[in-house]
mmCIF file of C-alpha atoms in Angstrom:
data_model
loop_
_atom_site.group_PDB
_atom_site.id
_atom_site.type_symbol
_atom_site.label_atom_id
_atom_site.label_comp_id
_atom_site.label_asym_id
_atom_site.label_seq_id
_atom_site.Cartn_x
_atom_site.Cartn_y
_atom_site.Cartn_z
ATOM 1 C CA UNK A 1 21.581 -12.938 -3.124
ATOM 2 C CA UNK A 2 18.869 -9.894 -2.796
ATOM 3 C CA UNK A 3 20.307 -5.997 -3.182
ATOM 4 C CA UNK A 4 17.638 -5.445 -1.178
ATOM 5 C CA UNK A 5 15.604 -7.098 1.166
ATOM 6 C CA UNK A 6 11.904 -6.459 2.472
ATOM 7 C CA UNK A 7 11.003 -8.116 5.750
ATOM 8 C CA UNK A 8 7.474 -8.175 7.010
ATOM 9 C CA UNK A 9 7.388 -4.413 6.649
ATOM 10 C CA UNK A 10 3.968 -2.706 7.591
ATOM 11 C CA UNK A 11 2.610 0.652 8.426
ATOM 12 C CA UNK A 12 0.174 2.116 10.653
ATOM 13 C CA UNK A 13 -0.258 5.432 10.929
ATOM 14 C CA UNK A 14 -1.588 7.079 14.040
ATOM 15 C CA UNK A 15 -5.437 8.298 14.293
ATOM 16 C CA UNK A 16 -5.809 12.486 13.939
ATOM 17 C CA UNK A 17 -7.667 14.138 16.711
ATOM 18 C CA UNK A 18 -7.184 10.536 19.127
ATOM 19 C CA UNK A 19 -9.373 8.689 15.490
ATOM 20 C CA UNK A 20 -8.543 5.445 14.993
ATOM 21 C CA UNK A 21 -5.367 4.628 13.730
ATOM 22 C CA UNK A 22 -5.043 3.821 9.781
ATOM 23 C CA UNK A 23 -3.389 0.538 8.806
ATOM 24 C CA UNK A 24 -1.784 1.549 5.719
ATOM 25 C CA UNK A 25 0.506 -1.680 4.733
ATOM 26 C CA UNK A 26 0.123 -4.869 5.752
ATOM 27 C CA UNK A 27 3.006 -6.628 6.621
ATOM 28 C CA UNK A 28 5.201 -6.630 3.071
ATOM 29 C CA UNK A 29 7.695 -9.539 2.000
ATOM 30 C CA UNK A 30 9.787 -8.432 -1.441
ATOM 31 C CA UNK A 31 12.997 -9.544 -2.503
ATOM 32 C CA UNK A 32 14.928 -7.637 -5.299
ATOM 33 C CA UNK A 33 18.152 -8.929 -6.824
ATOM 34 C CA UNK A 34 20.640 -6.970 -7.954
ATOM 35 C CA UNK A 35 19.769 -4.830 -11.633
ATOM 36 C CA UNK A 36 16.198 -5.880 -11.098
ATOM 37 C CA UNK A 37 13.991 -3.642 -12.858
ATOM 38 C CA UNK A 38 10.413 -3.687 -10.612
ATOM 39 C CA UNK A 39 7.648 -1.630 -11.200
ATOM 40 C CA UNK A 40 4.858 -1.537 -8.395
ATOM 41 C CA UNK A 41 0.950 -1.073 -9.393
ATOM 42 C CA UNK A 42 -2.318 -1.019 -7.200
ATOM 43 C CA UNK A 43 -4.981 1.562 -6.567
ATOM 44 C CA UNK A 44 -4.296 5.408 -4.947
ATOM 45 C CA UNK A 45 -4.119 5.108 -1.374
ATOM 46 C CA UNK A 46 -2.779 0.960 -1.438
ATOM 47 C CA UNK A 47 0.625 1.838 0.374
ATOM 48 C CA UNK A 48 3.208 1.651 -2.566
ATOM 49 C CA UNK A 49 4.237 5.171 -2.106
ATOM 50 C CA UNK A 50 4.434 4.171 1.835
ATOM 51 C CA UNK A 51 6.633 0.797 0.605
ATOM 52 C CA UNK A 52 8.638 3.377 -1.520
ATOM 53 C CA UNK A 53 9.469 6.378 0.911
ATOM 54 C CA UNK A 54 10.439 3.567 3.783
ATOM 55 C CA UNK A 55 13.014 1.937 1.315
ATOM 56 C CA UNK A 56 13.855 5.429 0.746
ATOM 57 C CA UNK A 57 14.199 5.854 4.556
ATOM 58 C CA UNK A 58 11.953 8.796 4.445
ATOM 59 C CA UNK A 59 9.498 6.990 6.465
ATOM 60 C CA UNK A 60 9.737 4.240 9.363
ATOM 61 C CA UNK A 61 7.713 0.708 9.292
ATOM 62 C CA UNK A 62 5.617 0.385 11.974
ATOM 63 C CA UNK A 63 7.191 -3.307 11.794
ATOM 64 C CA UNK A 64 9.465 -5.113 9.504
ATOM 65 C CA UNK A 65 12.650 -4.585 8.415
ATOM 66 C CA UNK A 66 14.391 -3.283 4.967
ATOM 67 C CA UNK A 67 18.300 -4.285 4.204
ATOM 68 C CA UNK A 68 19.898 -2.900 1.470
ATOM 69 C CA UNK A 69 22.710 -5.483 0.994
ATOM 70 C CA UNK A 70 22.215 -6.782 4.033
ATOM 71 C CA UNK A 71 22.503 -3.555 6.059
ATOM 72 C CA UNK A 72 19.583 -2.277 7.849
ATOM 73 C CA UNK A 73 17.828 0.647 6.680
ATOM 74 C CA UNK A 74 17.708 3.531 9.290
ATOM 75 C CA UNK A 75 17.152 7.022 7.119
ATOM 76 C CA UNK A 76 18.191 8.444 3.800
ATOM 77 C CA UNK A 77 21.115 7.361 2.058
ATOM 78 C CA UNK A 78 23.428 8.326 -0.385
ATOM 79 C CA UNK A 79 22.808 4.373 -1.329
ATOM 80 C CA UNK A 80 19.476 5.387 -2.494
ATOM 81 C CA UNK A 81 18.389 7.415 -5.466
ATOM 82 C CA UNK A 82 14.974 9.144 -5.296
ATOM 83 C CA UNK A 83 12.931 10.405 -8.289
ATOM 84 C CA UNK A 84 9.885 12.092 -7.128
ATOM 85 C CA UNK A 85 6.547 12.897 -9.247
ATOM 86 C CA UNK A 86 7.013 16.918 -8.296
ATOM 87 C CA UNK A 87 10.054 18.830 -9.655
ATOM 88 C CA UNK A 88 12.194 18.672 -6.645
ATOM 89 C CA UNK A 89 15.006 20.493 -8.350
ATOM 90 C CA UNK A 90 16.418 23.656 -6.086
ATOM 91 C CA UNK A 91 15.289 26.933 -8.303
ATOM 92 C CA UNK A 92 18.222 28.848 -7.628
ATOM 93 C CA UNK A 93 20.966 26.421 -8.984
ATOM 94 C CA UNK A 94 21.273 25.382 -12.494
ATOM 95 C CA UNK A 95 21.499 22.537 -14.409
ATOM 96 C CA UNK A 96 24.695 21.360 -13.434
ATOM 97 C CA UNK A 97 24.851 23.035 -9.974
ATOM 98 C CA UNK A 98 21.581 20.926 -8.984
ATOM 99 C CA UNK A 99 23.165 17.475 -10.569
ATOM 100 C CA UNK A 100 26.472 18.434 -8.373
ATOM 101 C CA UNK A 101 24.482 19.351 -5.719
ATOM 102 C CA UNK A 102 24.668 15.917 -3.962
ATOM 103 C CA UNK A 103 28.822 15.138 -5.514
ATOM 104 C CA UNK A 104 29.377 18.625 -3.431
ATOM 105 C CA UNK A 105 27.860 17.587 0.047
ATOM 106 C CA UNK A 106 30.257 14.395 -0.002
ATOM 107 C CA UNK A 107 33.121 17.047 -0.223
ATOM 108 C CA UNK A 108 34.117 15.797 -3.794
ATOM 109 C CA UNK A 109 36.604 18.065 -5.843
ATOM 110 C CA UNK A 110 35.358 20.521 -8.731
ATOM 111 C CA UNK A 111 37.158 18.367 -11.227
ATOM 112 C CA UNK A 112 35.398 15.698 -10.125
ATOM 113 C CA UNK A 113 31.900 16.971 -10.108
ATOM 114 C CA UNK A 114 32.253 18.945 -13.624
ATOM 115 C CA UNK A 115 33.593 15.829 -15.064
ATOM 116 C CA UNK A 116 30.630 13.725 -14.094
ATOM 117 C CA UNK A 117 27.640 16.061 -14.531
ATOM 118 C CA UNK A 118 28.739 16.262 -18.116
ATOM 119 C CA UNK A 119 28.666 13.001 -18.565
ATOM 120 C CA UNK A 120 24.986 12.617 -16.844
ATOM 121 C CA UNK A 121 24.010 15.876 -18.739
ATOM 122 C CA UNK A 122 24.526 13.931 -22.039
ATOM 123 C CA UNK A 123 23.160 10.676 -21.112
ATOM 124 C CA UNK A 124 19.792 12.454 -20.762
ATOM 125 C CA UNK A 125 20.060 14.556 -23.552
ATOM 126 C CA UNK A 126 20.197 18.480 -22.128
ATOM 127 C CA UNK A 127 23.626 19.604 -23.650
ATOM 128 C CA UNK A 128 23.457 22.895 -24.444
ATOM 129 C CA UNK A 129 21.011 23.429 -20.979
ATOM 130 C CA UNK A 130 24.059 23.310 -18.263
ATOM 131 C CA UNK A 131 23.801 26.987 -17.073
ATOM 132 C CA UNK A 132 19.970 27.007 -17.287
ATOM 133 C CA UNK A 133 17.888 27.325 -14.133
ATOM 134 C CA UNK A 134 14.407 25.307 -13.596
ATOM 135 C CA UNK A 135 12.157 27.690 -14.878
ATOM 136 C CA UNK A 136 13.231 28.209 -18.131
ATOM 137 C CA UNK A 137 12.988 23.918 -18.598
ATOM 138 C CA UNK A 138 10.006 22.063 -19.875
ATOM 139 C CA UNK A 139 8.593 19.649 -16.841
ATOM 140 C CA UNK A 140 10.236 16.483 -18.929
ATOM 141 C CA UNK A 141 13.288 18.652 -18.949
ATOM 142 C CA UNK A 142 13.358 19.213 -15.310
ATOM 143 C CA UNK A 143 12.629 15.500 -14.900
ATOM 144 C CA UNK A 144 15.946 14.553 -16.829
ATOM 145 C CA UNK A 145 17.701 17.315 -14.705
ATOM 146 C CA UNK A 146 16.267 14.903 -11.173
ATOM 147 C CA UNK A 147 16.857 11.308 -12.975
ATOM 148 C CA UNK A 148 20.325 12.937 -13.412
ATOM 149 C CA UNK A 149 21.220 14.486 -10.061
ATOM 150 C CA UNK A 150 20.413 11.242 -8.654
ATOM 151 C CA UNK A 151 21.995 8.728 -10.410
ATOM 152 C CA UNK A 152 25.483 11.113 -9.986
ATOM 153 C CA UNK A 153 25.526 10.184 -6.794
ATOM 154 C CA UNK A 154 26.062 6.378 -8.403
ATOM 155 C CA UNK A 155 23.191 4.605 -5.905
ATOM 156 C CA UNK A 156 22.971 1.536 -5.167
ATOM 157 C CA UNK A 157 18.839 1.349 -6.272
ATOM 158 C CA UNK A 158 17.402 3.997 -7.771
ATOM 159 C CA UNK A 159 13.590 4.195 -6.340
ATOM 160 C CA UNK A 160 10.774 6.639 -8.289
ATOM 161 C CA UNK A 161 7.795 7.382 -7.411
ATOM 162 C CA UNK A 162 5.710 8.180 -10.465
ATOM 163 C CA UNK A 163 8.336 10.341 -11.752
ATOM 164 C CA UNK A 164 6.291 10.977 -14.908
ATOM 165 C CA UNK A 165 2.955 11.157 -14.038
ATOM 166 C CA UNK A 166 2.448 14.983 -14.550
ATOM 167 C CA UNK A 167 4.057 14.490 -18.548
ATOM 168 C CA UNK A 168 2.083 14.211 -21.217
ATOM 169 C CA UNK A 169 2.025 11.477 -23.084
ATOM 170 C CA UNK A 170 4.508 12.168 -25.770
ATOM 171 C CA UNK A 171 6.704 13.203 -23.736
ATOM 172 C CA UNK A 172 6.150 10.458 -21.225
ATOM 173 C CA UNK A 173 6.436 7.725 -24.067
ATOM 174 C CA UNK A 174 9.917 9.534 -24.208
ATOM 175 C CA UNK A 175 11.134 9.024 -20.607
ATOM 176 C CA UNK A 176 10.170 5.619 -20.650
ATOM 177 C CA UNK A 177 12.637 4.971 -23.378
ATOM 178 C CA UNK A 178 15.023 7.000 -22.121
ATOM 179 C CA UNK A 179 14.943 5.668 -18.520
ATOM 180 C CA UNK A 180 15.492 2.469 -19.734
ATOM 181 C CA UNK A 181 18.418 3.007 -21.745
ATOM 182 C CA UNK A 182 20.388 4.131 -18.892
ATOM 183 C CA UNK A 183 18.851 1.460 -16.874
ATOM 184 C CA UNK A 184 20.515 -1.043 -19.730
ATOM 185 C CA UNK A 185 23.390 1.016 -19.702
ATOM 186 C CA UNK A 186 24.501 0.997 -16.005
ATOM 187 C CA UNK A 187 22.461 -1.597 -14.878
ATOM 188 C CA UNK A 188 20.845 -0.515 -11.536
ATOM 189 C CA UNK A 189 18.632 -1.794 -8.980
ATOM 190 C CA UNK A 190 15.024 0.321 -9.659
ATOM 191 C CA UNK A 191 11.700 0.379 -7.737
ATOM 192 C CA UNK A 192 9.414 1.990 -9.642
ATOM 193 C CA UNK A 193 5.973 2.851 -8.758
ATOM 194 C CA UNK A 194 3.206 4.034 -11.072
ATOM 195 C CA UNK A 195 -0.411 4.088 -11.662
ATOM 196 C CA UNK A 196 0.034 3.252 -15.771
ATOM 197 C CA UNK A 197 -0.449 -0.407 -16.944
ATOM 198 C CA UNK A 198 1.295 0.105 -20.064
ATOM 199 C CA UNK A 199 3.747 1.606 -18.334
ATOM 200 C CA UNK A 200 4.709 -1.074 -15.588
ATOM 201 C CA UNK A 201 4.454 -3.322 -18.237
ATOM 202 C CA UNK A 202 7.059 -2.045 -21.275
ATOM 203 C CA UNK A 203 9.908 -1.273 -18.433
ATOM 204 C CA UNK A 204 9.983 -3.694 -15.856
ATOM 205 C CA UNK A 205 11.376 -7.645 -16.196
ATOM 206 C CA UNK A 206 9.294 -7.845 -12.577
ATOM 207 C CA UNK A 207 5.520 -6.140 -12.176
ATOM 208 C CA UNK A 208 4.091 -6.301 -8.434
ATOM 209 C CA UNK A 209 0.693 -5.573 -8.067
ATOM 210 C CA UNK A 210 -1.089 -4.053 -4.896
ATOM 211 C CA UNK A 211 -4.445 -4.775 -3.177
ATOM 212 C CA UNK A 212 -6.711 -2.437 -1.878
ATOM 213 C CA UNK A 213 -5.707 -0.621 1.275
ATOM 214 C CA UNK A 214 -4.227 -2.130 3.842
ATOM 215 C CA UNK A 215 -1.953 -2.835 0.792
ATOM 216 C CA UNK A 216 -0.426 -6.096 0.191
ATOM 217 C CA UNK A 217 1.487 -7.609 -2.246
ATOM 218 C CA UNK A 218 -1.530 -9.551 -4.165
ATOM 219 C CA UNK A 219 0.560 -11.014 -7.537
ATOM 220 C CA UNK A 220 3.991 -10.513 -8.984
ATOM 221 C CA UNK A 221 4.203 -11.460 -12.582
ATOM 222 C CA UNK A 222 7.254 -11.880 -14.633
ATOM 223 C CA UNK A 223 7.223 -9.898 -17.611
ATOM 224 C CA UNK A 224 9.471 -12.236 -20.408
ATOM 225 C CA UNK A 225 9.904 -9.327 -23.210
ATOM 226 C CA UNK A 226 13.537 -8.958 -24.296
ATOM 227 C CA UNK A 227 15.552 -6.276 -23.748
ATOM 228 C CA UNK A 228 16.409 -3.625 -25.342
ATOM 229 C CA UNK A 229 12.653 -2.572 -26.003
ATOM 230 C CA UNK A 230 11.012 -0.522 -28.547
ATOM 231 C CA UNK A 231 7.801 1.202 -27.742
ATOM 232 C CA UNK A 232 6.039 -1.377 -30.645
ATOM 233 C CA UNK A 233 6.714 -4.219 -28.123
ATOM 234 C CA UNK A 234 3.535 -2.382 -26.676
ATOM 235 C CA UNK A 235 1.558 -3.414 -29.702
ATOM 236 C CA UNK A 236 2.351 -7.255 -29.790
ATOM 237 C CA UNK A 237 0.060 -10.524 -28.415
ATOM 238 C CA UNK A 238 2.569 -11.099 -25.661
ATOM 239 C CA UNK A 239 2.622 -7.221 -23.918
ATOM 240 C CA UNK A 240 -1.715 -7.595 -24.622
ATOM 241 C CA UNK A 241 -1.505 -10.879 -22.762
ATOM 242 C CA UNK A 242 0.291 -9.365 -19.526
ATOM 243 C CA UNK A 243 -1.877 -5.997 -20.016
ATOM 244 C CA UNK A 244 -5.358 -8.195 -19.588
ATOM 245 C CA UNK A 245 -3.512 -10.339 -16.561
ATOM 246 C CA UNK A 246 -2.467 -6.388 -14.496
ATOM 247 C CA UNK A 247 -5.438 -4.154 -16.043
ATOM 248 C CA UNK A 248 -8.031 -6.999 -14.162
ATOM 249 C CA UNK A 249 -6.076 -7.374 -11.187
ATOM 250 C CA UNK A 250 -5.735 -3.599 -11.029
ATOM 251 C CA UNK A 251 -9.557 -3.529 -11.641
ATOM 252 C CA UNK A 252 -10.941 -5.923 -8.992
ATOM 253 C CA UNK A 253 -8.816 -3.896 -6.470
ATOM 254 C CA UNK A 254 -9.885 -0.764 -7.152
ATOM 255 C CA UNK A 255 -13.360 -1.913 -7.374
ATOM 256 C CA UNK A 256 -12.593 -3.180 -3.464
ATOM 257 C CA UNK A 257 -11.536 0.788 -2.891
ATOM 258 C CA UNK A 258 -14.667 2.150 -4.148
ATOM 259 C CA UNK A 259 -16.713 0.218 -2.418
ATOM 260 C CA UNK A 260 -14.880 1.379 0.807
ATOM 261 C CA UNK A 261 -15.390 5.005 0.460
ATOM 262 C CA UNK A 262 -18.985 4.561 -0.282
#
């Protein structure tokens, strides 16, 4: 049975200034099953982000329907993890006061909270960094701080939306691992869109690609690497293989893109 279910979900977003109207997704069929790991690739402007922020409920399909477990998705939910690209963190709350931030609007006890930040404050590696505040954290830092706060509310799918596309690449290389040792670890549902091949590739055991706006879903592949992985899974014939398969697919669509904005 799918964790989460996407329905003929498509997007149209009204014309500025009485323009014509912008059909950003085209009506969107995805199921995920429960601790899928699915990364989502196509060109800038395609509609994943769209996809992502109406799973997230943040947005509403023009028509369609998401279930999450079979229950209709009608706005933001505790259900739901989100991971954004910008440092969403709240400046004037630390560490732990921004990963409780969530446990404390459900109303939970002190106890409680303390008990689990900790534990999500180790997990991604920022023990000693508890009473700091954002701007005394590196941006991979503050990203650990956001993976954290959201998976302490113990969602049902975590969804990002290129959470480490403003990293460099050291540091990114990092996250990747790190991501996917919790992932291993407590086995969530995650939608992850990017932009990076290589990235899509080494974490997800499903890799949808986009077309060209009006987005659609134009190929799913099945990436067969074993977990755990190790970043040198990146330099074998198998990861090359499903590189060459994305990277053209990825090409020929954004080759579509350009031609539109000429």
């Amino acid at each position: 049975m799918s964790r989460l279910s996407i329905r003929g979900v498509g997007r149209t977003f009204p014309g500025v200034n009485r323009g014509a109207p912008t059909l950003a997704l085209q009506p969107t069929d995805l199921e995920v099953a429960d601790n899928d790991f699915i990364t989502i690739l196509g060109p800038s402007g395609c509609g994943k982000s769209t996809l992502l922020r109406i799973v997230a409920g943040l947005d509403t399909p023009t028509q369609g329907e998401v279930r999450l477990d079979r229950e209709p998705v009608r706005g933001p939910g505790a259900e739901r993890g989100m991971v954004f690209q910008s440092y969403t963190l709240f400046p004037w709350l630390t560490v732990r006061e921004n990963i409780c931030f969530g446990l404390r609007e459900k109303g939970m006890a002190p106890a409680q909270q303390a008990e689990i930040a900790a534990r999500f404050i180790a997990e991604v590696g920022l023990l000693g960094f508890e009473g700091h505040y954002p701007k005394q954290l590196s941006g991979g830092m503050q990203q650990r701080v956001a993976l954290a706060r959201a998976l302490a509310n113990d969602p049902k799918i975590l969804l990002l939306d290129e959470p480490f596309g403003a990293l460099d690449n050291q540091t990114r290389a990092l996250m990747q691992e790190l991501l996917l040792s919790i992932w291993e670890l407590h086995r969530k549902t995650v939608l992850f869109v990017t932009h990076d091949v290589d990235e899509a590739i080494f974490m997800a055991n499903r890799c949808v690609v986009f077309s060209a706006r009006p987005g659609r879903i134009k190929n799913e592949l099945a990436i067969d690497l074993a977990y755990p992985r190790h970043y040198t899974v990146k330099t074998t014939p198998r990861f090359s293989e499903l590189k060459a398969v994305v990277t053209e697919d990825i090409r020929a669509e954004s080759l579509k893109t350009a031609q539109m904005e000429r």
